[in-house]
Tab-separated table of C-alpha atoms and ligand atoms in Angstrom:
chain	number	residue	atom	x	y	z
A	25	MET	CA	3.073	-23.765	29.681
A	26	GLY	CA	6.069	-25.707	28.457
A	27	ARG	CA	6.710	-26.311	24.732
A	28	LEU	CA	6.219	-29.730	23.107
A	29	VAL	CA	9.695	-29.460	21.702
A	30	PRO	CA	12.159	-26.635	22.507
A	31	LEU	CA	12.379	-23.990	19.779
A	32	ARG	CA	15.655	-23.108	18.215
A	33	PRO	CA	17.181	-21.097	21.068
A	34	ASP	CA	17.891	-18.058	18.933
A	35	LEU	CA	14.233	-17.799	18.044
A	36	ASN	CA	12.917	-17.622	21.594
A	37	ALA	CA	13.416	-13.891	21.750
A	38	LEU	CA	11.649	-13.230	18.415
A	39	SER	CA	7.999	-12.558	18.114
A	40	GLY	CA	6.336	-12.929	14.674
A	41	TYR	CA	5.458	-9.979	12.479
A	42	HIS	CA	1.905	-8.841	12.992
A	43	SER	CA	-0.338	-6.019	11.819
A	44	PRO	CA	-3.652	-6.301	13.659
A	45	GLN	CA	-6.521	-6.873	11.181
A	46	VAL	CA	-9.715	-5.534	12.659
A	47	ASP	CA	-13.030	-5.538	10.825
A	48	VAL	CA	-13.493	-1.881	9.892
A	49	GLU	CA	-15.027	0.202	7.164
A	50	VAL	CA	-11.880	2.136	6.272
A	51	ARG	CA	-8.736	0.134	6.242
A	52	LEU	CA	-5.605	2.342	6.075
A	53	ASN	CA	-3.058	0.336	7.950
A	54	THR	CA	-1.081	-1.921	5.541
A	55	ASN	CA	-0.170	0.290	2.608
A	56	GLU	CA	-2.020	-1.652	-0.039
A	57	SER	CA	-3.539	0.001	-3.079
A	58	PRO	CA	-6.972	1.399	-2.227
A	59	LEU	CA	-8.259	0.470	-5.702
A	60	PRO	CA	-8.787	-2.947	-7.269
A	61	PRO	CA	-6.819	-3.889	-10.367
A	62	PRO	CA	-8.195	-2.787	-13.762
A	63	GLU	CA	-11.329	-4.644	-14.850
A	64	GLN	CA	-9.679	-5.488	-18.145
A	65	TRP	CA	-6.877	-7.274	-16.246
A	66	LEU	CA	-9.424	-9.351	-14.403
A	67	ALA	CA	-11.217	-10.286	-17.624
A	68	GLU	CA	-7.926	-11.313	-19.240
A	69	LEU	CA	-7.016	-13.363	-16.139
A	70	ARG	CA	-10.368	-15.139	-16.176
A	71	SER	CA	-10.051	-15.998	-19.803
A	72	GLU	CA	-6.370	-17.193	-19.610
A	73	LEU	CA	-6.897	-19.248	-16.501
A	74	GLY	CA	-8.370	-21.909	-18.742
A	75	SER	CA	-5.040	-22.362	-20.476
A	76	ILE	CA	-3.194	-23.329	-17.228
A	77	ALA	CA	-2.383	-27.055	-16.983
A	78	PHE	CA	-3.432	-27.352	-13.338
A	79	ASN	CA	-2.302	-31.002	-13.095
A	80	ARG	CA	1.271	-29.888	-13.865
A	81	TYR	CA	3.826	-28.023	-11.770
A	82	PRO	CA	4.239	-24.414	-12.833
A	83	ASP	CA	7.158	-23.118	-14.880
A	84	ARG	CA	10.025	-23.424	-12.408
A	85	GLU	CA	12.036	-20.731	-14.089
A	86	VAL	CA	9.124	-18.307	-14.313
A	87	LEU	CA	10.377	-17.429	-17.821
A	88	ASP	CA	7.319	-15.595	-19.347
A	89	LEU	CA	6.938	-13.277	-16.350
A	90	ARG	CA	10.689	-12.675	-16.086
A	91	ARG	CA	10.833	-11.797	-19.794
A	92	ALA	CA	8.014	-9.326	-19.384
A	93	LEU	CA	9.632	-7.707	-16.358
A	94	ALA	CA	12.978	-7.608	-18.099
A	95	GLU	CA	11.326	-5.690	-20.988
A	96	LEU	CA	9.769	-3.251	-18.490
A	97	HIS	CA	13.065	-2.526	-16.836
A	98	GLU	CA	15.258	-2.852	-19.957
A	99	VAL	CA	17.417	-5.595	-18.424
A	100	GLU	CA	17.874	-9.293	-19.243
A	101	PRO	CA	15.472	-11.977	-17.892
A	102	GLU	CA	18.499	-13.572	-16.179
A	103	GLU	CA	18.770	-10.378	-14.054
A	104	ILE	CA	15.265	-10.875	-12.577
A	105	PHE	CA	14.239	-13.188	-9.742
A	106	CYS	CA	10.553	-13.513	-8.799
A	107	ALA	CA	8.980	-14.880	-5.562
A	108	ASN	CA	5.915	-14.878	-3.382
A	109	GLY	CA	5.894	-11.237	-2.410
A	110	SER	CA	8.991	-9.144	-1.941
A	111	ASN	CA	9.245	-10.632	1.574
A	112	GLU	CA	10.158	-13.996	0.002
A	113	VAL	CA	12.674	-12.229	-2.237
A	114	LEU	CA	14.223	-10.725	0.927
A	115	GLN	CA	14.176	-14.164	2.560
A	116	CYS	CA	15.922	-15.786	-0.423
A	117	LEU	CA	18.671	-13.058	-0.344
A	118	LEU	CA	19.196	-13.719	3.348
A	119	LEU	CA	19.203	-17.502	2.894
A	120	ALA	CA	21.773	-17.185	0.196
A	121	TYR	CA	24.056	-14.512	1.675
A	122	GLY	CA	23.302	-14.439	5.400
A	123	GLY	CA	23.649	-17.116	8.045
A	124	SER	CA	25.656	-17.550	11.160
A	125	GLY	CA	28.928	-15.576	11.338
A	126	ARG	CA	27.621	-13.036	8.821
A	127	SER	CA	26.167	-9.555	9.396
A	128	VAL	CA	23.732	-7.200	7.666
A	129	ALA	CA	23.593	-3.445	8.255
A	130	LEU	CA	20.514	-1.251	8.355
A	131	PHE	CA	19.247	2.142	9.328
A	132	GLU	CA	16.529	2.257	11.951
A	133	PRO	CA	13.687	2.869	12.098
A	134	THR	CA	12.978	0.962	8.840
A	135	TYR	CA	10.920	-1.923	7.531
A	136	ALA	CA	10.794	-4.468	10.385
A	137	LEU	CA	11.091	-7.476	8.085
A	138	HIS	CA	14.695	-6.691	7.108
A	139	SER	CA	15.979	-7.424	10.627
A	140	HIS	CA	13.267	-10.024	11.361
A	141	ILE	CA	14.165	-12.243	8.372
A	142	ALA	CA	17.837	-11.663	9.034
A	143	SER	CA	17.332	-13.028	12.580
A	144	LEU	CA	15.301	-15.950	11.317
A	145	THR	CA	18.225	-16.895	9.087
A	146	ALA	CA	20.651	-16.531	12.049
A	147	THR	CA	22.259	-13.475	10.474
A	148	GLU	CA	23.563	-10.811	12.836
A	149	VAL	CA	21.859	-7.414	12.448
A	150	VAL	CA	23.911	-4.338	13.094
A	151	SER	CA	22.082	-1.035	12.885
A	152	THR	CA	22.498	2.637	13.376
A	153	TRP	CA	19.734	5.207	13.931
A	154	ARG	CA	18.604	7.812	11.522
A	155	GLY	CA	19.214	11.421	12.486
A	156	PRO	CA	16.778	14.245	12.848
A	157	ASP	CA	13.945	14.072	10.313
A	158	HIS	CA	14.695	10.397	9.888
A	159	ARG	CA	17.521	11.071	7.450
A	160	ILE	CA	20.574	8.834	7.210
A	161	ASP	CA	23.787	10.650	8.103
A	162	PHE	CA	26.496	9.965	5.448
A	163	PRO	CA	29.452	9.649	7.981
A	164	ASP	CA	27.331	7.370	10.227
A	165	ALA	CA	26.568	5.190	7.262
A	166	ASP	CA	30.255	5.086	6.257
A	167	SER	CA	31.406	4.071	9.660
A	168	LEU	CA	28.709	1.429	9.943
A	169	VAL	CA	29.686	-0.375	6.705
A	170	GLU	CA	33.355	0.062	7.377
A	171	ARG	CA	33.095	-1.410	10.902
A	172	VAL	CA	30.609	-4.202	10.120
A	173	ARG	CA	31.635	-5.163	6.579
A	174	PRO	CA	28.098	-6.496	6.116
A	175	VAL	CA	27.170	-9.083	3.485
A	176	ILE	CA	24.140	-6.946	2.857
A	177	THR	CA	23.432	-3.286	3.541
A	178	PHE	CA	19.641	-2.597	3.468
A	179	LEU	CA	18.106	0.583	2.366
A	180	CYS	CA	14.355	1.067	2.047
A	181	SER	CA	13.434	3.797	-0.389
A	182	PRO	CA	10.931	5.299	0.231
A	183	ASN	CA	11.509	4.182	3.804
A	184	ASN	CA	8.687	2.408	5.577
A	185	PRO	CA	7.446	3.732	7.941
A	186	THR	CA	9.033	7.190	7.769
A	187	GLY	CA	8.087	7.847	4.123
A	188	ARG	CA	10.915	9.740	2.468
A	189	SER	CA	12.993	8.208	-0.301
A	190	GLU	CA	16.753	8.094	0.134
A	191	PRO	CA	18.707	10.659	-1.963
A	192	PRO	CA	20.329	9.076	-5.068
A	193	GLU	CA	23.685	10.479	-3.836
A	194	LEU	CA	23.393	8.378	-0.694
A	195	VAL	CA	22.575	5.223	-2.617
A	196	ALA	CA	25.510	5.842	-5.002
A	197	HIS	CA	27.795	6.667	-2.037
A	198	LEU	CA	26.885	3.485	-0.119
A	199	LEU	CA	27.375	1.412	-3.247
A	200	GLU	CA	30.936	2.726	-3.525
A	201	ARG	CA	31.651	2.387	0.161
A	202	SER	CA	30.040	-0.978	1.038
A	203	HIS	CA	31.756	-4.283	0.223
A	204	GLY	CA	28.710	-6.534	0.185
A	205	LEU	CA	25.344	-6.274	-1.605
A	206	LEU	CA	23.368	-3.036	-1.354
A	207	VAL	CA	19.740	-4.085	-1.275
A	208	VAL	CA	17.394	-1.246	-1.965
A	209	ASP	CA	13.834	-2.226	-1.036
A	210	GLU	CA	11.637	-0.205	-3.400
A	211	ALA	CA	8.262	-1.640	-2.417
A	212	TYR	CA	7.009	1.975	-2.683
A	213	GLY	CA	9.456	2.915	-5.470
A	214	GLN	CA	6.872	3.875	-8.075
A	215	PHE	CA	5.420	6.581	-5.830
A	216	ALA	CA	8.812	8.289	-5.637
A	217	PRO	CA	10.591	10.620	-8.016
A	218	THR	CA	13.820	8.574	-8.198
A	219	SER	CA	14.843	4.936	-8.232
A	220	ALA	CA	18.047	3.063	-7.633
A	221	LEU	CA	17.348	1.491	-11.046
A	222	ASP	CA	18.548	4.818	-12.510
A	223	LEU	CA	21.991	4.068	-11.066
A	224	ARG	CA	21.976	0.730	-12.749
A	225	ARG	CA	21.063	2.282	-16.070
A	226	ARG	CA	23.961	4.760	-15.634
A	227	GLY	CA	26.405	1.925	-14.793
A	228	ALA	CA	27.382	3.616	-11.481
A	229	LYS	CA	30.447	2.407	-9.640
A	230	GLY	CA	29.777	-0.883	-7.736
A	231	VAL	CA	26.457	-1.388	-9.580
A	232	GLU	CA	27.103	-5.089	-9.875
A	233	ARG	CA	26.426	-5.337	-6.120
A	234	LEU	CA	23.158	-3.373	-6.322
A	235	VAL	CA	19.896	-5.280	-5.792
A	236	VAL	CA	16.566	-3.507	-6.268
A	237	VAL	CA	13.546	-5.200	-4.781
A	238	ARG	CA	10.001	-4.412	-5.936
A	239	THR	CA	6.486	-5.726	-5.360
A	240	PHE	CA	3.114	-6.055	-7.058
A	241	SER	CA	1.433	-5.554	-3.692
A	242	LYS	CA	1.128	-1.747	-3.806
A	243	THR	CA	0.999	0.031	-7.122
A	244	TRP	CA	-0.121	-3.029	-9.045
A	245	SER	CA	-3.158	-3.536	-6.746
A	246	MET	CA	-2.245	-7.222	-6.378
A	247	ALA	CA	-1.420	-7.768	-2.677
A	248	ALA	CA	-3.631	-10.885	-2.684
A	249	CYS	CA	-1.451	-12.560	-5.301
A	250	ARG	CA	1.822	-12.381	-3.374
A	251	LEU	CA	4.305	-11.390	-6.089
A	252	GLY	CA	7.553	-9.592	-5.781
A	253	TYR	CA	10.924	-9.579	-7.642
A	254	LEU	CA	14.440	-8.295	-7.704
A	255	VAL	CA	16.586	-6.771	-10.407
A	256	ALA	CA	20.262	-7.545	-9.919
A	257	ASP	CA	23.380	-9.073	-11.432
A	258	ARG	CA	22.739	-12.624	-12.739
A	259	GLU	CA	25.028	-14.051	-10.042
A	260	VAL	CA	22.633	-12.771	-7.399
A	261	VAL	CA	19.649	-14.232	-9.313
A	262	GLU	CA	21.403	-17.630	-9.463
A	263	ALA	CA	22.140	-17.444	-5.723
A	264	CYS	CA	18.448	-16.874	-4.951
A	265	GLU	CA	17.428	-19.720	-7.282
A	266	SER	CA	19.767	-22.027	-5.417
A	267	VAL	CA	17.932	-21.507	-2.076
A	268	VAL	CA	14.293	-21.101	-3.098
A	269	LEU	CA	11.991	-24.153	-2.968
A	270	PRO	CA	11.267	-25.860	-6.302
A	271	TYR	CA	8.121	-24.559	-8.102
A	272	HIS	CA	7.722	-21.937	-5.433
A	273	LEU	CA	5.758	-19.517	-7.632
A	274	ASP	CA	2.408	-20.861	-8.677
A	275	ALA	CA	1.108	-20.678	-12.215
A	276	VAL	CA	-1.842	-18.357	-11.433
A	277	THR	CA	0.466	-15.776	-9.816
A	278	GLN	CA	2.854	-16.027	-12.737
A	279	LEU	CA	0.004	-15.443	-15.148
A	280	ALA	CA	-1.526	-12.628	-13.067
A	281	GLY	CA	1.794	-10.794	-12.983
A	282	ARG	CA	2.468	-11.145	-16.625
A	283	LEU	CA	-0.999	-9.840	-17.540
A	284	ALA	CA	-0.669	-6.907	-15.118
A	285	LEU	CA	2.347	-5.665	-17.069
A	286	ARG	CA	0.003	-5.017	-20.057
A	287	HIS	CA	-1.632	-2.340	-17.914
A	288	VAL	CA	1.185	0.025	-17.104
A	289	GLY	CA	-1.015	3.014	-17.973
A	290	ALA	CA	-3.710	2.018	-15.444
A	291	MET	CA	-1.015	1.543	-12.842
A	292	GLU	CA	0.403	4.992	-13.485
A	293	GLU	CA	-3.114	6.520	-13.178
A	294	ARG	CA	-3.410	4.890	-9.703
A	295	ILE	CA	-0.041	6.295	-8.679
A	296	ALA	CA	-1.067	9.766	-9.775
A	297	LEU	CA	-4.298	9.526	-7.806
A	298	VAL	CA	-2.492	8.296	-4.671
A	299	ASN	CA	0.191	11.018	-4.904
A	300	GLU	CA	-2.423	13.649	-5.337
A	301	GLU	CA	-4.350	12.373	-2.313
A	302	ARG	CA	-1.163	12.159	-0.361
A	303	GLY	CA	-0.642	15.879	-1.002
A	304	ARG	CA	-4.184	16.612	0.105
A	305	ILE	CA	-3.788	14.618	3.357
A	306	ALA	CA	-0.388	16.243	4.044
A	307	ALA	CA	-1.901	19.691	3.578
A	308	ALA	CA	-4.726	18.875	5.900
A	309	LEU	CA	-2.392	17.476	8.535
A	310	SER	CA	-0.308	20.664	8.402
A	311	GLU	CA	-3.366	22.484	9.741
A	312	LEU	CA	-3.749	20.170	12.716
A	313	ALA	CA	-1.932	19.688	16.021
A	314	VAL	CA	0.368	17.016	14.632
A	315	GLU	CA	3.968	16.726	13.550
A	316	THR	CA	4.359	15.141	10.089
A	317	TRP	CA	7.182	14.200	7.797
A	318	PRO	CA	7.288	14.482	4.027
A	319	SER	CA	6.453	11.266	2.199
A	320	ASP	CA	7.343	9.879	-1.221
A	321	ALA	CA	5.271	6.788	-0.582
A	322	ASN	CA	1.522	5.889	-0.296
A	323	PHE	CA	1.513	6.542	3.436
A	324	ILE	CA	2.258	9.380	5.867
A	325	LEU	CA	3.821	9.186	9.332
A	326	PHE	CA	2.544	11.717	11.879
A	327	ARG	CA	2.677	12.409	15.584
A	328	PRO	CA	-0.259	13.902	17.464
A	329	LEU	CA	1.037	16.734	19.675
A	330	GLU	CA	-1.742	17.272	22.139
A	331	ARG	CA	-3.383	13.829	22.575
A	332	PRO	CA	-1.666	10.471	23.195
A	333	ALA	CA	-1.185	8.599	19.903
A	334	LYS	CA	-2.799	5.459	21.307
A	335	GLN	CA	-5.873	7.401	22.255
A	336	VAL	CA	-6.023	8.916	18.755
A	337	TRP	CA	-5.699	5.422	17.314
A	338	TYR	CA	-8.636	4.153	19.399
A	339	ASP	CA	-10.742	7.244	18.557
A	340	LEU	CA	-10.209	6.505	14.873
A	341	LEU	CA	-11.044	2.848	15.410
A	342	ASP	CA	-14.346	3.973	17.073
A	343	SER	CA	-15.062	5.753	13.774
A	344	SER	CA	-14.243	2.462	11.895
A	345	VAL	CA	-10.993	3.840	10.586
A	346	LEU	CA	-7.941	1.547	11.061
A	347	ILE	CA	-4.442	3.074	10.787
A	348	ARG	CA	-1.080	1.761	11.990
A	349	ASP	CA	-0.061	2.328	15.548
A	350	CYS	CA	3.711	2.804	15.609
A	351	SER	CA	3.637	4.646	18.947
A	352	GLU	CA	5.641	1.949	20.750
A	353	TRP	CA	8.154	1.295	17.984
A	354	ARG	CA	11.630	2.347	18.883
A	355	GLY	CA	12.540	5.698	17.391
A	356	LEU	CA	8.894	6.437	16.551
A	357	THR	CA	7.479	7.263	19.942
A	358	GLU	CA	3.915	8.554	19.711
A	359	CYS	CA	3.859	8.077	15.934
A	360	LEU	CA	0.984	6.832	13.741
A	361	ARG	CA	1.070	5.912	10.069
A	362	VAL	CA	-1.820	6.262	7.673
A	363	THR	CA	-2.013	4.659	4.266
A	364	VAL	CA	-3.420	6.882	1.495
A	365	GLY	CA	-6.836	5.585	0.523
A	366	THR	CA	-9.502	6.600	-1.883
A	367	PRO	CA	-10.679	10.238	-1.631
A	368	THR	CA	-13.704	9.087	0.366
A	369	GLU	CA	-11.626	7.007	2.735
A	370	ASN	CA	-9.188	9.890	3.241
A	371	ASP	CA	-12.111	12.183	4.033
A	372	ARG	CA	-13.241	9.658	6.632
A	373	PHE	CA	-9.793	9.526	8.109
A	374	LEU	CA	-9.367	13.277	8.226
A	375	SER	CA	-12.743	13.933	9.765
A	376	ALA	CA	-12.223	11.254	12.415
A	377	LEU	CA	-8.781	12.678	13.126
A	378	ARG	CA	-10.148	16.189	13.473
A	379	SER	CA	-12.798	15.000	15.891
A	380	SER	CA	-10.187	13.135	17.915
A	381	LEU	CA	-7.887	16.117	18.081
A	382	GLY	CA	-10.798	18.267	19.147
A	383	SER	CA	-10.495	20.660	16.293
A	384	VAL	CA	-13.955	20.287	14.785
A	385	ARG	CA	-15.353	23.733	14.051
B	594	PMP	N1	9.153	-4.048	1.717
B	594	PMP	C1	8.511	-3.058	2.297
B	594	PMP	C2	9.292	-1.820	2.614
B	594	PMP	C3	7.208	-3.184	2.677
B	594	PMP	O1	6.613	-2.168	3.354
B	594	PMP	C4	6.508	-4.342	2.380
B	594	PMP	C5	5.025	-4.515	2.738
B	594	PMP	N2	4.588	-4.058	3.889
B	594	PMP	C6	7.190	-5.381	1.753
B	594	PMP	C7	8.499	-5.179	1.398
B	594	PMP	C8	6.575	-6.707	1.496
B	594	PMP	O2	5.672	-6.646	0.497
B	594	PMP	P1	5.141	-7.928	-0.265
B	594	PMP	O3	5.756	-9.163	0.463
B	594	PMP	O4	3.710	-7.840	-0.151
B	594	PMP	O5	5.672	-7.840	-1.660
């Protein structure tokens, strides 16, 4: 069927970003927190909702939330930019720094939205492939940034969907070698032992070009709110502010985020639980006929060795367990990704997987 109006020609080849949402009992496909936010947070949110002037636009500068985040990260509020999920943060970076005639560099396989949003903003994407074990090779990375001179080099640490965080030496190395911004997407940063924010604290060489992106969707149990932010030089923050729509971040989300920051302890407890469960799942997987990779995030990538991944995915679905099918993604042939859930959900996943792989004893 013809289109009503022709699309922008460069969009014709793009398909949207989709993760199938099926109605299941155990949902382990989109890397959210398996636990709701603390009850105390909800009580505070309910009681403070009454103080919002709903007939007025929200604070355009998001000042209270930025102040609270600045305190958390020991930076200035002018070094924080907030938006509707870290995806919107990424979009603002690409609107500000990308565009036609400009390139970004990235290391596949990685989070699909980096290249997707780059393409949406007519920015050229130049990538190189990770080596064995999904690690980035230093000389490959050097030659990529030297050849492309990207406006942005993207790292994702821990990397979605492979799971491992990038070594701090690599982040520091790329910061020195690259000429444009180095955007480190730390959507899963709190699960990992290191953060690029440490480089910032240390004042590493080139740190003024470092952008660290974080989200409330995972560790803060607030995916429904759509809240993400970046920590960067104030010039980068101003650039994002110049492209984002006015009043983009609603007052409820601003309030929800600010109140969440009072519950750092509860967030850390959730991280500890997820990391412990991640270890338990990894240990169980190591006993099965699957290849797995170490993870510093709240998910694990694995490859069934004796049964087609798609079949395993359907077997799990039959047991009402939904995981992510990456088996047709380039560089991830036959791979599946499971999000760490609650202990009960993880038991359901492991038992369904054992049945599928035929290893029930
Ligand atoms: N970055 C990475 C690496 C992700 O995996 C995700 C969520 N899938 C996001 C960013 C986006 O998160 P949100 O927009 O919910 O903050």
